[in-house]
XYZ file of C-alpha atoms in Angstrom:
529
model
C -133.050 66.792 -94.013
C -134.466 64.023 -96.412
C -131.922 65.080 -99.016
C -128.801 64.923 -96.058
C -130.152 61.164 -95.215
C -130.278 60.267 -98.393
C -126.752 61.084 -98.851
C -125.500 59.378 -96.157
C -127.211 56.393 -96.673
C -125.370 56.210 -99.977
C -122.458 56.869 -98.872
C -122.569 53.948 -96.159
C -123.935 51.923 -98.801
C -120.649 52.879 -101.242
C -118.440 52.399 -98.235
C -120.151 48.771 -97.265
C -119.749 47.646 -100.868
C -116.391 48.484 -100.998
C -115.577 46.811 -97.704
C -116.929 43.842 -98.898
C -115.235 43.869 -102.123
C -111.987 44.398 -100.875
C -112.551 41.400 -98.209
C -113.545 39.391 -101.236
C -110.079 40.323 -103.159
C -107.924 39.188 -99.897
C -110.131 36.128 -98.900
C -107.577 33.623 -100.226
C -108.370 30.855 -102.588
C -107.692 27.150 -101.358
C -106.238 23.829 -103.821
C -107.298 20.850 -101.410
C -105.100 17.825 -102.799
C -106.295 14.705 -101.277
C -104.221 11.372 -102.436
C -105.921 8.061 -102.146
C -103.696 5.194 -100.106
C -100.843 7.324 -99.937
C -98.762 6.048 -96.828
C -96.664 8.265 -94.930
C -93.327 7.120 -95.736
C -94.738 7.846 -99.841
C -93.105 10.788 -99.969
C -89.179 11.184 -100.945
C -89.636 14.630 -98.490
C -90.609 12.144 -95.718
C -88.175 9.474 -95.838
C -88.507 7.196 -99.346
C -85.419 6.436 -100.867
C -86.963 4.778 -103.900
C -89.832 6.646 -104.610
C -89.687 10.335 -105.983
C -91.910 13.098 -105.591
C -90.493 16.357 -106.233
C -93.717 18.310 -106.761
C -95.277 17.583 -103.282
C -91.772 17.782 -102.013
C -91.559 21.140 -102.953
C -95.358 21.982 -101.119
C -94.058 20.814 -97.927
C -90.131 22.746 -98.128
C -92.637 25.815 -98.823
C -95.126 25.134 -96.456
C -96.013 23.844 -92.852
C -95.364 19.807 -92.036
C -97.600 18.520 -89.529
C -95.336 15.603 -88.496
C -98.259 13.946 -86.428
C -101.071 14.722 -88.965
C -103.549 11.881 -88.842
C -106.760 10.319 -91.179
C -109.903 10.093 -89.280
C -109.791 6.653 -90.501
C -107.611 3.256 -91.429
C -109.682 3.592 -94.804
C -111.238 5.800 -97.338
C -114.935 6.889 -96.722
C -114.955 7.451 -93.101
C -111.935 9.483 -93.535
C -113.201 11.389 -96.389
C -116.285 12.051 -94.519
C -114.453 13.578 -91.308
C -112.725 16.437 -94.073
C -116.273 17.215 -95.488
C -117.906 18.058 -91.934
C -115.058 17.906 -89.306
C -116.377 15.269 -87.467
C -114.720 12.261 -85.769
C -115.919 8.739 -87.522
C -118.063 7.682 -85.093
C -119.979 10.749 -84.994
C -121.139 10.827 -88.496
C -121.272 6.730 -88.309
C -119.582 6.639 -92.016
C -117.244 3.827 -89.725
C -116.176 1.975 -92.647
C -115.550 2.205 -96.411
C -118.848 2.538 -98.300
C -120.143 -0.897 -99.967
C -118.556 -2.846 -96.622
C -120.780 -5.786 -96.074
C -121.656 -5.613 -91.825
C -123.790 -7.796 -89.584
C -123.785 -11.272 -91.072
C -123.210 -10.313 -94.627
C -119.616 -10.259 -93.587
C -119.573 -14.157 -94.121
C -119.827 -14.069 -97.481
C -116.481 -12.762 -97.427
C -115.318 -15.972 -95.842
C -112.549 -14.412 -93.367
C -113.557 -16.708 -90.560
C -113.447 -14.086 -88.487
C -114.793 -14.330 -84.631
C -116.933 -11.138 -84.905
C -119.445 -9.748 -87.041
C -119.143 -6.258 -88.121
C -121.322 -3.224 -86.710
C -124.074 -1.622 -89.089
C -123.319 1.774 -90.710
C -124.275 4.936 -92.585
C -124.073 4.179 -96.329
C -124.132 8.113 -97.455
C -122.949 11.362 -96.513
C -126.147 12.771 -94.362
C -127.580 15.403 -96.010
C -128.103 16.891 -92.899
C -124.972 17.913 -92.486
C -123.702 21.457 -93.537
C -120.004 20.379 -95.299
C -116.720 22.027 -96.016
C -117.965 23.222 -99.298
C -120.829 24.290 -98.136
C -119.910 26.734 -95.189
C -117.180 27.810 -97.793
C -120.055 28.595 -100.847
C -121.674 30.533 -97.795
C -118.096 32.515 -97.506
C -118.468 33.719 -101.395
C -116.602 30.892 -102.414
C -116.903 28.944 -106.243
C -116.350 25.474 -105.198
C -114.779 22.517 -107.628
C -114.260 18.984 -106.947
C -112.510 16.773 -109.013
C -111.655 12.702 -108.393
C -112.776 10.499 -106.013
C -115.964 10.825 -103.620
C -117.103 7.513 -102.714
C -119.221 9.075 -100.111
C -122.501 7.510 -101.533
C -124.378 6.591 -104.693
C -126.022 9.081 -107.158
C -128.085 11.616 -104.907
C -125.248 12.036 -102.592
C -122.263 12.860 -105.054
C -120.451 16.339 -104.795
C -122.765 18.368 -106.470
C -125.648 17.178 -103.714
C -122.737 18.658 -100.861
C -121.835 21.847 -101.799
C -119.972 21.716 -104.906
C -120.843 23.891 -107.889
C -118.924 21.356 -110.232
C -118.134 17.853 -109.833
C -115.752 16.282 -112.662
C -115.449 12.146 -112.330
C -116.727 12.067 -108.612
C -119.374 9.208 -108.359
C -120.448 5.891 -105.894
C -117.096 3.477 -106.704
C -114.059 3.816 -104.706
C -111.798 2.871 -107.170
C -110.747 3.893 -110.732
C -113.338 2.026 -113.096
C -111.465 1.458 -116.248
C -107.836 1.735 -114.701
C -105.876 5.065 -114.606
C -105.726 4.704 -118.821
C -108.661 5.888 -120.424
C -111.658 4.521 -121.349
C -112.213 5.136 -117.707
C -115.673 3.871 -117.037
C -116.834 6.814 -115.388
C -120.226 8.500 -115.835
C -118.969 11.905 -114.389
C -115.709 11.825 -116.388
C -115.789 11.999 -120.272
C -113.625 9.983 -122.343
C -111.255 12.239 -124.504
C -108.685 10.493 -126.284
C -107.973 6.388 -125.568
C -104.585 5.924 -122.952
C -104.558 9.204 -121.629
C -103.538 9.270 -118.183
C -106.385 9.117 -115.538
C -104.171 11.404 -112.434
C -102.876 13.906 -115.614
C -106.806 14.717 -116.471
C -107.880 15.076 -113.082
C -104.812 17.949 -112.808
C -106.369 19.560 -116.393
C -109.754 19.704 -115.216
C -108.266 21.538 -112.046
C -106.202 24.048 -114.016
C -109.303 24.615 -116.499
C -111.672 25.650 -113.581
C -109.137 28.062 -111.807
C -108.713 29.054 -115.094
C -112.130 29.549 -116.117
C -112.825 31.070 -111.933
C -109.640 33.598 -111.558
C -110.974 35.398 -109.102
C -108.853 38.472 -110.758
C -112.142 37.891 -113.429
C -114.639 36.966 -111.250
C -114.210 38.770 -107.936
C -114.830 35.297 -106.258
C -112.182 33.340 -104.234
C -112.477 29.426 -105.475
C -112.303 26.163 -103.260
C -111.034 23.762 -105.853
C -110.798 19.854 -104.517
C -108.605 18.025 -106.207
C -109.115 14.478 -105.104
C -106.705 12.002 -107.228
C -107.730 8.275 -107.231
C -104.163 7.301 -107.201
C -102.629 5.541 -105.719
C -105.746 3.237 -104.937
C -105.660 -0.233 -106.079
C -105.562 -1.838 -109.402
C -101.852 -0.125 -109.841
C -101.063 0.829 -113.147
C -98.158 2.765 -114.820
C -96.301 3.210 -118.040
C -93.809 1.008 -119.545
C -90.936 3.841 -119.611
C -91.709 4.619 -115.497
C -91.205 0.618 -114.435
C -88.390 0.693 -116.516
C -87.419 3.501 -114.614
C -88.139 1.557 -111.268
C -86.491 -1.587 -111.734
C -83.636 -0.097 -112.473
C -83.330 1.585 -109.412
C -84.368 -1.441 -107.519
C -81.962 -3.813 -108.389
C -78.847 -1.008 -108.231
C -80.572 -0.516 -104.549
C -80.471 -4.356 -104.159
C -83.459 -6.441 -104.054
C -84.363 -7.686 -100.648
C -84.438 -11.675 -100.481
C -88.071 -11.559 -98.600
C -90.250 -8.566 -98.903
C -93.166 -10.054 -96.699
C -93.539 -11.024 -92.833
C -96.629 -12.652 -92.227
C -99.683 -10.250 -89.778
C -102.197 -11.804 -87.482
C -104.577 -12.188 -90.790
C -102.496 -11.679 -94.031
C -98.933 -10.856 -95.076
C -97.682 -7.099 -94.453
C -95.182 -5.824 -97.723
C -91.785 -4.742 -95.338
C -89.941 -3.256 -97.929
C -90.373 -0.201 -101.347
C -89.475 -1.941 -104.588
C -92.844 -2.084 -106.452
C -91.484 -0.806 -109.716
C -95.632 -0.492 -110.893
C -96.242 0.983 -107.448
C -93.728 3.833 -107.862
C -94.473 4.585 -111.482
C -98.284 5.659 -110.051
C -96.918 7.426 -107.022
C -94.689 9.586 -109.808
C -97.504 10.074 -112.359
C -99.692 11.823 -109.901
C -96.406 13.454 -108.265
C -96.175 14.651 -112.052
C -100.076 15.391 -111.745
C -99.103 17.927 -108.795
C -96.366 19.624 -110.542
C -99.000 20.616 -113.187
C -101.461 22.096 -111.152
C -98.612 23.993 -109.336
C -97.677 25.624 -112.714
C -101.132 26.204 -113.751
C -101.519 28.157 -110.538
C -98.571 30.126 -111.344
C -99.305 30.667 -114.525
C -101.910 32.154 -113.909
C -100.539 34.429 -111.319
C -102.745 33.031 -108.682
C -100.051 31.243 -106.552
C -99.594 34.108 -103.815
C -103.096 34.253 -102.700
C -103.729 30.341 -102.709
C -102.988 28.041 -99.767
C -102.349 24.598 -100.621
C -102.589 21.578 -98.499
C -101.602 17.814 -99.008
C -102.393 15.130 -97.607
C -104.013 11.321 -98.135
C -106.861 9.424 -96.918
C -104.987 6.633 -94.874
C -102.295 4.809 -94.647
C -100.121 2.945 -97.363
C -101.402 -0.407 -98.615
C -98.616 -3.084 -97.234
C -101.104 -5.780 -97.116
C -104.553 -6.984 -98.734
C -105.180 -5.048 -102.163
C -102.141 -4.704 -103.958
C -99.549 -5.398 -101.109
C -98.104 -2.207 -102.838
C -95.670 -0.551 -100.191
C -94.182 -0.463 -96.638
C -94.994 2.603 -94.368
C -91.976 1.655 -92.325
C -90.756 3.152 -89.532
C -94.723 2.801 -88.970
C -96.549 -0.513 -88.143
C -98.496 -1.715 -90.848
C -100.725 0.322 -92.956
C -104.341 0.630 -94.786
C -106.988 -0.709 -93.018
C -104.656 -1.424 -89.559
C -104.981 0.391 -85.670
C -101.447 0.848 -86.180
C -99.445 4.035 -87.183
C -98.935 2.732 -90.674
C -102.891 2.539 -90.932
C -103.789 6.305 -90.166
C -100.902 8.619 -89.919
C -100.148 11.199 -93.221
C -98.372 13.362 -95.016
C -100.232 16.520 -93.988
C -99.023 19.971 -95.487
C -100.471 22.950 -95.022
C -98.541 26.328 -97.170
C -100.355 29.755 -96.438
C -98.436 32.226 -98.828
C -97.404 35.023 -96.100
C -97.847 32.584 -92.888
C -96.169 29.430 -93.741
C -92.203 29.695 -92.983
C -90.249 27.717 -95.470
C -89.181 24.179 -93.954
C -91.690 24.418 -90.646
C -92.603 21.278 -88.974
C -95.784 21.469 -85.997
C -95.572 18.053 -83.950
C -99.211 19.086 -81.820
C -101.315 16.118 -83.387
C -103.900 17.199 -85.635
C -106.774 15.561 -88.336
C -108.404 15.632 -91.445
C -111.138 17.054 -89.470
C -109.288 20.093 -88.771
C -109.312 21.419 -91.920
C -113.103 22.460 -92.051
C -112.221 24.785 -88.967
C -109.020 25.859 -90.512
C -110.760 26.959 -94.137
C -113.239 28.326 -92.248
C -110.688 30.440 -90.676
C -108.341 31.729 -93.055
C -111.792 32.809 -95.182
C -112.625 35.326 -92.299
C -116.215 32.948 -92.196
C -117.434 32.601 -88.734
C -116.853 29.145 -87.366
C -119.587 26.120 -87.003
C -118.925 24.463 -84.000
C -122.414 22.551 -84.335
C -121.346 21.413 -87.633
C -117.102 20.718 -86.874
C -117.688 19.696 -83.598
C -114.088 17.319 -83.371
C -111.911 19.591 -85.776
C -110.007 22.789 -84.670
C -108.956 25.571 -86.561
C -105.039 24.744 -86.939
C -104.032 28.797 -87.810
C -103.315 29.777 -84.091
C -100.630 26.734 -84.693
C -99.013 28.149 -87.969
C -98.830 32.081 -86.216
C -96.721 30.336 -83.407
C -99.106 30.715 -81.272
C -100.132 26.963 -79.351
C -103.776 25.049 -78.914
C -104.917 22.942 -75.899
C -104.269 19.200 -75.726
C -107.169 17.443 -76.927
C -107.761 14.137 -77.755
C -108.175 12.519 -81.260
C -110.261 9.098 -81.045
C -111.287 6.532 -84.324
C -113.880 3.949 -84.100
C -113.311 0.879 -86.502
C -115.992 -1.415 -85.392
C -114.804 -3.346 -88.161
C -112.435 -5.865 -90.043
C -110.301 -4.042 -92.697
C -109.806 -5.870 -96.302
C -106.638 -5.917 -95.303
C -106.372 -7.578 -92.140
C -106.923 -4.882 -89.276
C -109.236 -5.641 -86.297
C -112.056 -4.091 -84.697
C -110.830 -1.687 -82.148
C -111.099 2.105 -80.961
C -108.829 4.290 -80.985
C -107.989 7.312 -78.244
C -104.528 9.379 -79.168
C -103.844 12.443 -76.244
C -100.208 13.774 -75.765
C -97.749 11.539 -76.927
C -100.138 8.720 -75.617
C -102.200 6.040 -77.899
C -104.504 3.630 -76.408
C -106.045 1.051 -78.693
C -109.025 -0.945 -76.959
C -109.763 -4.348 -79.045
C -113.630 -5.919 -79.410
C -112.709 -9.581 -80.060
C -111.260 -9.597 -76.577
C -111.113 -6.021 -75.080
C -107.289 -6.039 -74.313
C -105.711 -2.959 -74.196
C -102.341 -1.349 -75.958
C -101.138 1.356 -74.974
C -98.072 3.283 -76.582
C -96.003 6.644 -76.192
C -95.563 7.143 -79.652
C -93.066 9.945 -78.918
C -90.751 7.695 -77.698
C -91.785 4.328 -80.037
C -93.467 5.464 -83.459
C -92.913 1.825 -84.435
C -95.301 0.281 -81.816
C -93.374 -1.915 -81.180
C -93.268 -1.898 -76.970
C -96.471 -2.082 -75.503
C -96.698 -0.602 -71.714
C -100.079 -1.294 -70.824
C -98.951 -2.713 -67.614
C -96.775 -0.521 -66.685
C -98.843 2.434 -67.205
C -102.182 1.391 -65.612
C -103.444 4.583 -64.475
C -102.873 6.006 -68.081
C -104.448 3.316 -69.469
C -107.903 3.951 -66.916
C -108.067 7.517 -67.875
C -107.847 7.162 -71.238
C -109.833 4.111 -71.558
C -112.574 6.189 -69.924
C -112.207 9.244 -71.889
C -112.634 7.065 -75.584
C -115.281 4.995 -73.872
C -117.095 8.262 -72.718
C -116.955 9.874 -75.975
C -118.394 6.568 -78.281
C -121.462 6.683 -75.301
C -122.330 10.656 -75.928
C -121.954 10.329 -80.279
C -124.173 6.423 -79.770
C -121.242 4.689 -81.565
C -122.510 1.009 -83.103
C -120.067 -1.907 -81.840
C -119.763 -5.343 -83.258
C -121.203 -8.722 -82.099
C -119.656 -11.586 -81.483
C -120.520 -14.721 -84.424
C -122.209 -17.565 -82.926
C -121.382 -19.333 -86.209
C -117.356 -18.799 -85.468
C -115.408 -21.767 -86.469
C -111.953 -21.778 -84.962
C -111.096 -25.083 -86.786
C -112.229 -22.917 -90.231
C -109.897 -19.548 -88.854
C -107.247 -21.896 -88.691
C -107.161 -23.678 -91.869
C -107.887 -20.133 -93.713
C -104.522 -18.462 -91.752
C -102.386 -21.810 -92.722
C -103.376 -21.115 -96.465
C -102.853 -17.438 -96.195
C -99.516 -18.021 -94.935
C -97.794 -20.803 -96.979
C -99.533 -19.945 -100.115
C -100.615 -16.464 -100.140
C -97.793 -14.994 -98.918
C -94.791 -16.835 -101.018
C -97.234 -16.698 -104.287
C -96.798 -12.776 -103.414
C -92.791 -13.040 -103.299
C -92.816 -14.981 -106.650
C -94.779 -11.691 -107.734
C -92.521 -9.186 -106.896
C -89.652 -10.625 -107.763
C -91.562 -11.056 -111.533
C -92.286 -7.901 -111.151
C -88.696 -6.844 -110.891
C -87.307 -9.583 -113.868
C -86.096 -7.725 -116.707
C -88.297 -9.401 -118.920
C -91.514 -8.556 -116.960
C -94.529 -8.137 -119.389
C -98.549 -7.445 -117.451
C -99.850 -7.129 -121.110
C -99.515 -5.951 -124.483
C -100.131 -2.215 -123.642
C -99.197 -1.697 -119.738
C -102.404 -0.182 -118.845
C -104.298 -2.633 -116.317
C -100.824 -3.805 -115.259
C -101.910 -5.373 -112.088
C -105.375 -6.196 -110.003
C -104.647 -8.885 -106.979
C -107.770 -11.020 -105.691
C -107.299 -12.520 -102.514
């Protein structure tokens, strides 16, 4: 009898083990790709006529569009934050990019603005279980590779759930440019001018190489998060050649600014420096996509695109218009938070599919979570949903996306929540609590406002954001008692007649023939305001 349950104890044992292997061979591996300032209209697959992208292109022909895939946030770190634990912004209280002065620091940035900025977390929580995390918990290797700017050292990637981190540290931006020496403790220097989005791709290709799970029995979770096209923007000589060609046989637009409530907003693509950085890491893409191939690993390996919020059309580098969209980085408007946002399953995704239900970068938590067979966290993601029902054809409840910006963006947005439900978009405003409200079904571009006519829609929606920032114990901002109108005045005359033609003379330099940044093209432009 002891013999007989010996034996079948080993033979449950064999059959568990085997179970679990076999789950282990089919649990897919996942390439994250996560641009910085990439603007929806970035992409020649989603409308650009001048800038080319064939790589990503070919992601979302393969794969599943989300044409109303959103950022948690107008700018980086909140938004980053929201795809590490699948919360909304005001939840996790990351409400503005990391390094944002708030409270009455914000006059030092002399803005002259009537409000001062709400307080803020300044690093990831450690409390939190992440993405990574719940995925390392799955049996997953997990990489990250890029940009982080969730927090100085102590809360990098390696502190979150990531078994290697290559170049993710506390700054925002490329130190050193996108040429190396890049300046970055995480990220060694291998040969002077080598191309920061091309090593970023290596490193990526390296550690699926050195983690095929055909080697290791272990799916991988690799995070490829490119600091293009972030501000200063660089490229090589022979790619603004390229650029300015196509520019002036496009025809160059007499004015390529209208002036915002704060600064100028860029209304047309013909940044010949711009587009060079939006094809290098394009070119980036195309080499991870052949790595993966190589290596035979493409058929069990979902891929997803997308960026961390919208184009940068004013402040920074005035780089590009989002058009159709209002606006873009650091705005309330479309241009400000909606993406590119591609999901491709291998046996799921339908070549060419587009989803218009509106979904976020804290979705994809849920989503992993999901195609990894793991058991979902609903403590942890509480605002994200797992978006596979969607790509089986199946449908999801309407819910309601909401953003809290309790702040003033660099590049001239204004405090205000958000609520998106349906085809509806309320924005409520702090300075003076007005209310916009849009059906961006029928107007993408924002540009008819029917507060009034809807007033009832307005109310319920109104109540439902408001409702929401109570039960999370959102911060707001306070009004300045030091507000000078005379001083917001005289600031807005000088932003708009010499800012903003001092930026035409610079892109149409930038387009002259005999256009020069510096001896060796890398650094090739950083802006101050």
């Amino acid at each position: 009898m002891k013999k007989s349950h010996t034996l079948l104890t080993g033979i449950f044992l064999i059959f568990t083990i085997t179970i679990i292997a076999q789950k282990k061979e089919t649990q897919p591996n996942i390439l994250f790709i996560l641009a910085d300032d990439l603007g929806y209209a970035d992409l020649s697959s989603s409308g650009s006529t001048f800038y080319e992208t064939p790589n990503i292109d070919k992601i979302a022909n393969e794969g599943t569009v989300f044409t109303n895939g959103y950022a948690n946030s107008r700018v980086c770190s909140p938004s980053r934050a929201s795809i590490m634990t699948g919360k909304f912004t005001a939840r996790h209280d990351i409400t503005v990019h990391i390094g944002s002065p708030s409270g009455e620091a914000w006059r030092t940035r002399n803005k002259f603005t009537k409000m001062l900025p709400a307080e803020y977390t300044h690093q990831l929580p450690a409390n939190f279980v992440t993405m990574p995390e719940a995925l390392k918990a799955a049996g997953y290797k997990t990489f990250f590779t890029g940009k982080w700017h969730l927090g100085p050292k102590g809360s990098w990637p390696e502190d979150h759930g990531f078994d290697i981190n290559v170049g993710g540290w506390t700054k925002g931006g490329p130190s050193g440019g996108y040429f190396s020496p890049y300046k970055n403790p995480n990220l060694e220097n291998l040969e002077d001018g080598e191309n920061l989005s091309h090593r970023l791709a290596k490193e990526t290709v390296k550690f699926m190489k050195d983690n095929d799970p055909k080697k290791t029995g272990k799916p991988f979770f690799a995070y490829l998060s490119f600091y293009a096209v972030h501000s200063p923007i660089q490229t090589s000589k022979d790619k603004w050649e390229k650029y300015q060609d196509k520019a002036v046989s496009q025809g160059i637009a007499k004015k390529g600014y209208k002036m915002g409530k704060y600064l100028p907003i860029r209304q047309v693509q013909d940044n010949p420096i711009y587009a060079g950085l939006v094809e290098q890491m394009d070119d980036a893409v195309g080499e991870v996509l052949a790595g993966l191939e190589a290596l035979g690993l493409d058929e069990n390996t979902i891929v997803v695109f997308t960026s961390d919020n919208g184009g940068v059309a004013a402040g920074d580098n005035f780089s590009t218009s989002n058009k159709p969209l209002k606006a873009g980085k650091g705005y309330q408007f479309e241009g400000g938070i909606r993406e590119p946002y591609i999901i491709k399953i291998p046996g799921i995704s339908k070549k060419g599919d587009k989803i218009d239900y509106p979904v976020s970068g804290a979705d994809f938590y849920p989503t992993f979570l999901d195609l990894a067979g793991a058991k979902q966290l609903p403590d942890e993601h509480n605002d994200g949903v797992s978006l596979l029902p969607l790509m089986k054809g199946k449908s999801l409840k309407e819910r309601a996306l909401i953003w809290h910006f309790p702040h003033y963006g660099n590049q001239g947005g204004e405090p205000s929540s958000i609520i998106r439900k349906g085809d509806w978009k309320l924005i409520h405003y702090y300075e003076d609590g007005r209310k916009e409200l849009y059906n961006i079904a029928k107007d993408i571009s924002e540009t008819n406002d029917v507060a009034t006519t809807y007033p009832d829609k307005v109310t319920q929606l109104n109540k439902e954001l408001f409702d929401y920032l109570k039960e999370v114990k959102a911060k707001y901002p306070m009004n300045d008692p030091n507000y000078s109108e005379t001083k917001a005045k005289d600031y807005l005359y000088n932003v708009e007649h010499k800012k903003m033609p001092s930026l035409e003379k610079q892109r149409i330099k930038m387009l002259s023939n005999n256009f020069q940044p510096n001896k060796n093209w890398w650094g090739s432009m950083i802006t101050k305001d």
